[in-house]
Amino acid sequence: MTQEHITFAVLSDLHAAPKSSDPKGTEVKLYSDGDSFSPHDNPMSSLHELIKHENLTADFVICPGDMTNRADAGALKFVWEQLHGLKERLSAQEVMATVGNHDVDSRGHLDGAFPREALMRLLPRFPIADDALADHYWAHGYFLTTIGQVRFLVLNSSWLHEHRDQLEHGAVTGYTLEKLRRDLAASTAADFNIAVCHHHPHVHSELDLGGDIMFNGQKLLDALSSNGAWLVIHGHKHHPKIELAQGEFQQPVVLACGSFSGRLEGPNATVSRNYFHMVQVERFGVDAELRGIVNSWNWIHGYGWTNYGTANATFPSRLGFGFEGNLLQLARDIVDAMGSQQLMKWDQMLKLQPNLAHLTPRKFKALSSALDAKHNIVISCDSTGLPFEFGVRVA
């Protein structure tokens, strides 16, 4: 049966490790050998409570890398098992994961092992149980597959991290790009196109976090844009963000995930928290445009996963993507929908103007300004800061 939307549960940058690696208790929030797994004890046990409380389900579980901290083999096994346990809890079809720089023993911590040995020993096979796809991933730096209505590209942007002079950047090699372009052109079009990688393929300029951009990242995005409308999901920065990639045609939407349970450092620690994301990608309109909604939660020790509203103003707990229309026209459509009413609830307006669900935070801010300045309409918010009601400003 054809689905009008597909849902992805996204956990990135878990950085799990054994307690012995963190004697001061300041570096790790998810211990792979912890003796307590009670609610709110750690982000994973809290997630089990959130899934139960919110009755969450997903079609796929996605992990864009850095499952462990400093390539700890035991922690890799622990997280891989946890991800597959989540697949069962969420009634998902598959776990789609890729390698992060912390998952590869590029600095030789493990004597007698080659850098990706612990990853290759995981069962079910990493990054996917299908032997042919897993072999392709390790041999060529990616795999491409279609499951139901979703075409997945899973890229190993840490492929060169077995060489010490390549440790500071992600990369997609010229060889991989050439082969990927051929494979994309030969593959069958799908309703939904999702690319998963660890490093950011274009500049992540906020807070000076973008210095280690993926080598050949823009070429990767260009290759994707020539073969459908894509959502690219990556980790690494521990700073959530969503925006349209550069390009002149069918630019991919790029979702930078927050860290599920990693340490936050520097200026980012004042902005971000730990995040779990539920991403719903939709077929919208007669042309089946790429649109979607992202719901996110923050983890707080002792409280678990909470709806944080607009505590992070640039990445609220509910946001959209994919609307590329005229915001001034959308403002006029909202005015027409209100008619003579002085107040209208957000949910009611959403039924009349579904484009509202697909605004990125910056576009929502621009729409709010246009409604206020040109039409004297104010969007009121609930206690968390999320939009709640449209109202005519009283003089």
Tab-separated table of C-alpha atoms in Angstrom:
chain	number	residue	atom	x	y	z
A	1	MET	CA	0.000	0.000	0.000
A	2	THR	CA	1.313	3.440	-0.940
A	3	GLN	CA	2.016	5.721	2.022
A	4	GLU	CA	1.643	9.499	1.831
A	5	HIS	CA	4.415	9.955	4.374
A	6	ILE	CA	7.332	8.023	5.853
A	7	THR	CA	8.625	8.506	9.417
A	8	PHE	CA	12.242	8.234	10.556
A	9	ALA	CA	13.475	8.040	14.142
A	10	VAL	CA	16.903	9.712	14.183
A	11	LEU	CA	19.629	9.253	16.810
A	12	SER	CA	23.022	10.732	15.985
A	13	ASP	CA	26.320	11.058	17.832
A	14	LEU	CA	25.570	8.828	20.809
A	15	HIS	CA	29.259	8.679	21.876
A	16	ALA	CA	28.640	5.731	24.175
A	17	ALA	CA	31.623	4.442	26.168
A	18	PRO	CA	32.437	2.346	29.238
A	19	LYS	CA	32.512	4.030	32.645
A	20	SER	CA	36.225	3.359	32.993
A	21	SER	CA	36.919	5.741	30.107
A	22	ASP	CA	35.241	8.617	31.957
A	23	PRO	CA	36.464	8.560	35.581
A	24	LYS	CA	35.316	12.150	36.265
A	25	GLY	CA	31.850	11.571	34.754
A	26	THR	CA	32.120	14.609	32.494
A	27	GLU	CA	32.586	13.166	29.007
A	28	VAL	CA	29.986	10.428	28.529
A	29	LYS	CA	26.207	10.432	29.066
A	30	LEU	CA	25.531	6.914	27.786
A	31	TYR	CA	27.627	4.193	29.447
A	32	SER	CA	27.871	0.912	27.592
A	33	ASP	CA	28.513	-0.999	30.822
A	34	GLY	CA	26.169	0.909	33.126
A	35	ASP	CA	24.520	-1.062	35.914
A	36	SER	CA	21.381	1.091	35.945
A	37	PHE	CA	18.856	1.413	33.149
A	38	SER	CA	15.980	2.991	35.041
A	39	PRO	CA	13.823	5.740	33.485
A	40	HIS	CA	15.695	9.033	33.045
A	41	ASP	CA	18.996	7.472	34.151
A	42	ASN	CA	20.419	8.032	30.672
A	43	PRO	CA	19.151	9.175	27.256
A	44	MET	CA	18.482	5.630	26.028
A	45	SER	CA	16.429	4.464	28.991
A	46	SER	CA	14.533	7.765	28.839
A	47	LEU	CA	13.836	7.175	25.164
A	48	HIS	CA	12.088	3.923	25.977
A	49	GLU	CA	9.782	5.904	28.269
A	50	LEU	CA	9.160	8.568	25.608
A	51	ILE	CA	8.255	5.934	23.001
A	52	LYS	CA	5.791	4.354	25.412
A	53	HIS	CA	4.300	7.634	26.638
A	54	GLU	CA	3.910	9.196	23.162
A	55	ASN	CA	3.048	5.896	21.458
A	56	LEU	CA	5.733	6.587	18.858
A	57	THR	CA	6.230	4.454	15.760
A	58	ALA	CA	8.612	4.823	12.826
A	59	ASP	CA	9.232	3.209	9.475
A	60	PHE	CA	13.036	3.341	9.872
A	61	VAL	CA	15.637	4.036	12.565
A	62	ILE	CA	18.505	6.224	11.329
A	63	CYS	CA	21.902	6.698	12.999
A	64	PRO	CA	24.301	9.060	11.172
A	65	GLY	CA	27.402	7.878	13.017
A	66	ASP	CA	29.562	8.329	16.116
A	67	MET	CA	27.837	5.500	17.924
A	68	THR	CA	30.755	5.312	20.324
A	69	ASN	CA	33.521	7.473	21.740
A	70	ARG	CA	37.105	6.819	20.590
A	71	ALA	CA	36.211	3.614	18.753
A	72	ASP	CA	35.435	1.516	21.819
A	73	ALA	CA	34.558	-1.961	20.506
A	74	GLY	CA	32.320	-2.893	23.435
A	75	ALA	CA	30.365	0.360	23.151
A	76	LEU	CA	29.904	-0.183	19.416
A	77	LYS	CA	28.345	-3.573	20.099
A	78	PHE	CA	26.159	-2.079	22.846
A	79	VAL	CA	24.794	0.732	20.639
A	80	TRP	CA	24.237	-1.560	17.664
A	81	GLU	CA	22.139	-3.818	19.876
A	82	GLN	CA	20.244	-0.821	21.280
A	83	LEU	CA	19.447	0.493	17.787
A	84	HIS	CA	17.984	-2.850	16.785
A	85	GLY	CA	16.030	-2.957	20.018
A	86	LEU	CA	14.586	0.441	19.114
A	87	LYS	CA	13.658	-0.920	15.705
A	88	GLU	CA	11.461	-3.466	17.452
A	89	ARG	CA	9.994	-0.953	19.910
A	90	LEU	CA	9.097	1.454	17.106
A	91	SER	CA	7.837	-1.308	14.774
A	92	ALA	CA	10.369	-0.109	12.189
A	93	GLN	CA	11.448	-1.985	9.086
A	94	GLU	CA	15.203	-1.453	9.243
A	95	VAL	CA	18.111	0.315	10.936
A	96	MET	CA	20.001	2.591	8.526
A	97	ALA	CA	23.356	3.606	10.005
A	98	THR	CA	26.721	4.858	8.874
A	99	VAL	CA	30.238	5.350	10.238
A	100	GLY	CA	31.311	8.393	12.230
A	101	ASN	CA	34.891	9.450	12.845
A	102	HIS	CA	34.673	8.159	16.447
A	103	ASP	CA	33.608	4.722	15.201
A	104	VAL	CA	36.868	4.123	13.317
A	105	ASP	CA	40.019	3.295	15.300
A	106	SER	CA	42.091	5.610	13.112
A	107	ARG	CA	44.565	6.409	15.874
A	108	GLY	CA	45.363	2.799	16.679
A	109	HIS	CA	43.935	2.481	20.186
A	110	LEU	CA	43.343	-1.240	19.716
A	111	ASP	CA	46.553	-3.223	19.319
A	112	GLY	CA	46.523	-5.776	16.547
A	113	ALA	CA	43.298	-4.522	14.966
A	114	PHE	CA	42.760	-2.618	11.741
A	115	PRO	CA	40.712	0.610	12.087
A	116	ARG	CA	37.268	-0.737	11.140
A	117	GLU	CA	37.599	-4.261	12.520
A	118	ALA	CA	35.159	-3.760	15.418
A	119	LEU	CA	32.556	-2.399	13.006
A	120	MET	CA	32.950	-5.334	10.656
A	121	ARG	CA	32.512	-7.829	13.510
A	122	LEU	CA	29.093	-6.460	14.482
A	123	LEU	CA	26.049	-8.719	14.144
A	124	PRO	CA	23.714	-8.166	12.399
A	125	ARG	CA	26.222	-6.910	9.862
A	126	PHE	CA	27.047	-3.231	9.861
A	127	PRO	CA	25.849	-1.010	8.299
A	128	ILE	CA	23.077	-3.305	7.024
A	129	ALA	CA	22.380	-7.033	7.307
A	130	ASP	CA	22.287	-7.537	3.525
A	131	ASP	CA	25.730	-8.995	2.683
A	132	ALA	CA	25.887	-7.556	-0.827
A	133	LEU	CA	25.030	-4.048	0.348
A	134	ALA	CA	27.403	-4.223	3.318
A	135	ASP	CA	30.230	-5.426	1.069
A	136	HIS	CA	29.497	-2.620	-1.393
A	137	TYR	CA	29.617	-0.067	1.438
A	138	TRP	CA	33.058	-1.178	2.603
A	139	ALA	CA	34.433	-1.591	-0.920
A	140	HIS	CA	33.108	1.610	-2.514
A	141	GLY	CA	32.270	3.970	0.345
A	142	TYR	CA	28.465	3.759	0.109
A	143	PHE	CA	25.469	1.612	-0.666
A	144	LEU	CA	22.321	2.507	-2.556
A	145	THR	CA	19.106	0.566	-2.067
A	146	THR	CA	15.341	0.969	-2.296
A	147	ILE	CA	13.121	-0.388	0.476
A	148	GLY	CA	9.452	-0.005	-0.308
A	149	GLN	CA	8.913	3.635	-1.311
A	150	VAL	CA	12.268	4.885	-0.008
A	151	ARG	CA	15.541	5.055	-1.935
A	152	PHE	CA	18.436	5.235	0.541
A	153	LEU	CA	21.982	6.388	-0.049
A	154	VAL	CA	24.155	5.493	2.942
A	155	LEU	CA	27.580	7.112	2.608
A	156	ASN	CA	30.773	6.457	4.554
A	157	SER	CA	32.230	9.968	4.845
A	158	SER	CA	34.890	8.558	7.209
A	159	TRP	CA	36.168	6.174	4.518
A	160	LEU	CA	39.597	7.839	4.460
A	161	HIS	CA	40.004	7.960	8.232
A	162	GLU	CA	42.280	4.947	8.119
A	163	HIS	CA	44.929	7.421	6.945
A	164	ARG	CA	46.220	9.740	9.659
A	165	ASP	CA	46.505	12.766	7.351
A	166	GLN	CA	42.742	12.592	6.632
A	167	LEU	CA	41.416	12.582	10.184
A	168	GLU	CA	40.216	16.188	10.325
A	169	HIS	CA	37.675	16.046	7.483
A	170	GLY	CA	34.971	13.870	6.043
A	171	ALA	CA	35.237	13.052	2.360
A	172	VAL	CA	33.592	11.510	-0.644
A	173	THR	CA	36.274	10.491	-3.112
A	174	GLY	CA	36.297	11.189	-6.830
A	175	TYR	CA	36.076	7.443	-7.451
A	176	THR	CA	33.013	7.123	-5.203
A	177	LEU	CA	31.325	10.095	-6.887
A	178	GLU	CA	31.844	8.660	-10.361
A	179	LYS	CA	30.442	5.288	-9.392
A	180	LEU	CA	27.597	6.840	-7.394
A	181	ARG	CA	26.510	9.014	-10.342
A	182	ARG	CA	26.259	5.925	-12.537
A	183	ASP	CA	24.360	3.975	-9.893
A	184	LEU	CA	21.932	6.831	-9.256
A	185	ALA	CA	21.202	7.215	-12.956
A	186	ALA	CA	20.564	3.480	-13.277
A	187	SER	CA	18.426	3.162	-10.149
A	188	THR	CA	14.657	3.314	-10.173
A	189	ALA	CA	13.030	6.534	-8.987
A	190	ALA	CA	11.318	6.348	-5.590
A	191	ASP	CA	8.681	8.368	-3.771
A	192	PHE	CA	11.174	9.364	-1.063
A	193	ASN	CA	14.958	9.853	-1.342
A	194	ILE	CA	17.040	9.857	1.853
A	195	ALA	CA	20.836	10.215	2.092
A	196	VAL	CA	22.587	9.406	5.382
A	197	CYS	CA	26.171	10.473	6.147
A	198	HIS	CA	28.161	11.600	9.169
A	199	HIS	CA	29.964	14.767	8.055
A	200	HIS	CA	28.272	17.899	6.759
A	201	PRO	CA	28.331	18.154	2.954
A	202	HIS	CA	28.016	21.945	2.884
A	203	VAL	CA	29.061	24.810	5.129
A	204	HIS	CA	27.726	24.715	8.679
A	205	SER	CA	28.511	28.339	9.428
A	206	GLU	CA	26.882	28.838	12.847
A	207	LEU	CA	29.201	29.179	15.865
A	208	ASP	CA	32.235	28.585	13.592
A	209	LEU	CA	31.345	24.876	13.490
A	210	GLY	CA	31.847	24.373	9.738
A	211	GLY	CA	35.603	24.210	9.320
A	212	ASP	CA	35.768	20.461	8.682
A	213	ILE	CA	33.270	20.368	5.819
A	214	MET	CA	33.146	17.157	3.786
A	215	PHE	CA	35.639	17.147	0.915
A	216	ASN	CA	33.659	17.050	-2.368
A	217	GLY	CA	30.467	17.671	-0.391
A	218	GLN	CA	28.993	20.107	-2.913
A	219	LYS	CA	29.694	17.671	-5.737
A	220	LEU	CA	27.781	15.034	-3.780
A	221	LEU	CA	24.820	17.394	-3.379
A	222	ASP	CA	24.917	18.229	-7.093
A	223	ALA	CA	24.887	14.517	-7.973
A	224	LEU	CA	21.834	14.009	-5.763
A	225	SER	CA	19.980	17.029	-7.161
A	226	SER	CA	20.254	15.571	-10.668
A	227	ASN	CA	18.460	12.419	-9.527
A	228	GLY	CA	15.376	13.461	-7.608
A	229	ALA	CA	14.453	15.476	-4.525
A	230	TRP	CA	16.565	14.402	-1.531
A	231	LEU	CA	16.662	14.847	2.218
A	232	VAL	CA	20.252	14.580	3.502
A	233	ILE	CA	20.590	13.630	7.186
A	234	HIS	CA	23.989	14.063	8.859
A	235	GLY	CA	25.523	14.350	12.326
A	236	HIS	CA	28.986	15.338	13.580
A	237	LYS	CA	28.325	18.952	14.589
A	238	HIS	CA	26.139	18.310	17.678
A	239	HIS	CA	24.240	21.425	16.539
A	240	PRO	CA	20.817	20.932	14.933
A	241	LYS	CA	19.972	22.895	11.814
A	242	ILE	CA	17.850	22.548	8.679
A	243	GLU	CA	18.260	24.410	5.412
A	244	LEU	CA	18.249	24.152	1.650
A	245	ALA	CA	21.599	23.250	0.101
A	246	GLN	CA	23.348	25.412	-2.461
A	247	GLY	CA	22.638	24.759	-6.123
A	248	GLU	CA	20.596	25.906	-9.085
A	249	PHE	CA	18.144	23.009	-9.361
A	250	GLN	CA	16.278	20.718	-6.986
A	251	GLN	CA	18.591	21.471	-4.087
A	252	PRO	CA	18.539	18.829	-1.344
A	253	VAL	CA	17.183	19.678	2.082
A	254	VAL	CA	19.983	19.152	4.630
A	255	LEU	CA	19.170	18.191	8.227
A	256	ALA	CA	22.037	18.500	10.698
A	257	CYS	CA	21.129	16.403	13.732
A	258	GLY	CA	21.768	17.285	17.314
A	259	SER	CA	23.733	14.845	19.435
A	260	PHE	CA	21.640	12.163	21.143
A	261	SER	CA	23.973	11.700	24.114
A	262	GLY	CA	27.321	13.290	23.290
A	263	ARG	CA	29.155	16.041	25.116
A	264	LEU	CA	28.457	19.639	24.110
A	265	GLU	CA	31.396	22.006	24.059
A	266	GLY	CA	32.220	25.683	23.651
A	267	PRO	CA	29.588	28.179	22.469
A	268	ASN	CA	27.383	25.296	21.287
A	269	ALA	CA	26.890	24.213	24.910
A	270	THR	CA	24.980	27.469	25.548
A	271	VAL	CA	22.654	26.862	22.568
A	272	SER	CA	22.159	23.135	22.113
A	273	ARG	CA	21.152	20.211	24.299
A	274	ASN	CA	20.909	16.492	23.511
A	275	TYR	CA	18.292	15.696	20.866
A	276	PHE	CA	16.096	12.916	19.564
A	277	HIS	CA	14.313	13.589	16.275
A	278	MET	CA	11.229	12.151	14.587
A	279	VAL	CA	11.251	13.179	10.926
A	280	GLN	CA	8.131	12.805	8.802
A	281	VAL	CA	8.723	13.175	5.064
A	282	GLU	CA	5.623	13.765	2.979
A	283	ARG	CA	4.339	13.562	-0.577
A	284	PHE	CA	2.742	16.983	-0.935
A	285	GLY	CA	0.514	18.253	-3.739
A	286	VAL	CA	0.017	17.084	-7.296
A	287	ASP	CA	3.763	17.271	-7.999
A	288	ALA	CA	4.681	15.249	-4.862
A	289	GLU	CA	7.120	17.897	-3.597
A	290	LEU	CA	9.669	17.004	-0.903
A	291	ARG	CA	8.230	18.352	2.317
A	292	GLY	CA	8.228	17.301	5.904
A	293	ILE	CA	7.940	17.944	9.618
A	294	VAL	CA	10.564	17.448	12.329
A	295	ASN	CA	9.552	16.882	15.941
A	296	SER	CA	12.402	16.937	18.455
A	297	TRP	CA	12.920	16.451	22.184
A	298	ASN	CA	15.664	17.529	24.618
A	299	TRP	CA	17.078	15.212	27.238
A	300	ILE	CA	17.535	16.483	30.800
A	301	HIS	CA	18.985	14.214	33.466
A	302	GLY	CA	16.298	13.309	35.970
A	303	TYR	CA	13.494	14.547	33.692
A	304	GLY	CA	14.033	12.575	30.504
A	305	TRP	CA	13.035	13.712	27.024
A	306	THR	CA	10.992	16.919	27.065
A	307	ASN	CA	9.230	19.136	24.558
A	308	TYR	CA	11.465	22.209	24.693
A	309	GLY	CA	9.376	24.498	22.482
A	310	THR	CA	11.508	27.408	21.288
A	311	ALA	CA	14.231	27.151	23.932
A	312	ASN	CA	16.483	26.750	20.884
A	313	ALA	CA	15.070	29.576	18.753
A	314	THR	CA	16.777	28.458	15.540
A	315	PHE	CA	15.667	24.828	15.930
A	316	PRO	CA	12.338	24.644	17.789
A	317	SER	CA	10.891	21.334	18.910
A	318	ARG	CA	8.444	21.454	15.978
A	319	LEU	CA	9.496	22.727	12.559
A	320	GLY	CA	8.896	22.075	8.893
A	321	PHE	CA	10.707	22.147	5.589
A	322	GLY	CA	9.915	22.161	1.894
A	323	PHE	CA	7.724	25.236	1.331
A	324	GLU	CA	9.306	27.211	-1.498
A	325	GLY	CA	6.340	29.436	-2.351
A	326	ASN	CA	5.823	33.164	-1.848
A	327	LEU	CA	5.558	34.090	1.839
A	328	LEU	CA	3.667	37.311	1.112
A	329	GLN	CA	1.036	35.319	-0.765
A	330	LEU	CA	0.835	32.849	2.117
A	331	ALA	CA	0.239	35.785	4.462
A	332	ARG	CA	-2.610	36.980	2.247
A	333	ASP	CA	-4.056	33.451	2.174
A	334	ILE	CA	-4.050	33.412	5.983
A	335	VAL	CA	-5.880	36.751	6.065
A	336	ASP	CA	-8.486	35.387	3.640
A	337	ALA	CA	-8.875	32.229	5.726
A	338	MET	CA	-9.541	34.270	8.877
A	339	GLY	CA	-12.247	36.319	7.124
A	340	SER	CA	-14.115	38.314	9.743
A	341	GLN	CA	-12.843	36.231	12.664
A	342	GLN	CA	-10.717	38.026	15.227
A	343	LEU	CA	-9.045	34.837	16.493
A	344	MET	CA	-8.232	31.464	14.994
A	345	LYS	CA	-6.357	28.567	16.591
A	346	TRP	CA	-3.145	27.373	14.921
A	347	ASP	CA	-4.475	23.848	14.383
A	348	GLN	CA	-7.599	25.194	12.706
A	349	MET	CA	-5.585	27.442	10.387
A	350	LEU	CA	-3.258	24.532	9.617
A	351	LYS	CA	-6.183	22.588	8.149
A	352	LEU	CA	-7.029	25.543	5.898
A	353	GLN	CA	-3.418	26.444	5.041
A	354	PRO	CA	-1.306	23.246	5.223
A	355	ASN	CA	1.720	25.145	3.864
A	356	LEU	CA	2.198	26.454	7.414
A	357	ALA	CA	3.457	23.033	8.523
A	358	HIS	CA	6.359	23.166	6.066
A	359	LEU	CA	8.064	26.417	7.027
A	360	THR	CA	11.644	26.378	8.265
A	361	PRO	CA	12.241	28.516	11.395
A	362	ARG	CA	13.568	31.461	9.372
A	363	LYS	CA	10.615	31.378	6.981
A	364	PHE	CA	8.169	31.194	9.880
A	365	LYS	CA	9.815	34.260	11.420
A	366	ALA	CA	9.551	36.111	8.085
A	367	LEU	CA	5.874	35.136	7.750
A	368	SER	CA	5.145	36.362	11.286
A	369	SER	CA	6.776	39.704	10.498
A	370	ALA	CA	4.808	40.069	7.251
A	371	LEU	CA	1.481	39.285	8.951
A	372	ASP	CA	2.147	41.829	11.678
A	373	ALA	CA	3.508	44.613	9.484
A	374	LYS	CA	1.145	44.304	6.501
A	375	HIS	CA	-2.039	42.817	7.954
A	376	ASN	CA	-2.022	43.661	11.666
A	377	ILE	CA	-2.232	39.958	12.553
A	378	VAL	CA	-0.169	38.548	15.407
A	379	ILE	CA	0.723	34.907	16.003
A	380	SER	CA	0.451	34.150	19.726
A	381	CYS	CA	2.434	31.301	21.293
A	382	ASP	CA	1.807	28.741	24.001
A	383	SER	CA	3.842	28.394	27.197
A	384	THR	CA	6.707	26.696	25.314
A	385	GLY	CA	6.910	29.388	22.630
A	386	LEU	CA	5.331	27.350	19.818
A	387	PRO	CA	2.603	29.015	17.690
A	388	PHE	CA	-0.867	28.637	19.156
A	389	GLU	CA	-3.244	31.260	17.766
A	390	PHE	CA	-3.727	33.935	15.088
A	391	GLY	CA	-5.312	37.175	16.234
A	392	VAL	CA	-6.041	40.652	14.915
A	393	ARG	CA	-3.982	43.213	16.809
A	394	VAL	CA	-6.089	45.480	18.968
A	395	ALA	CA	-5.278	49.142	18.370
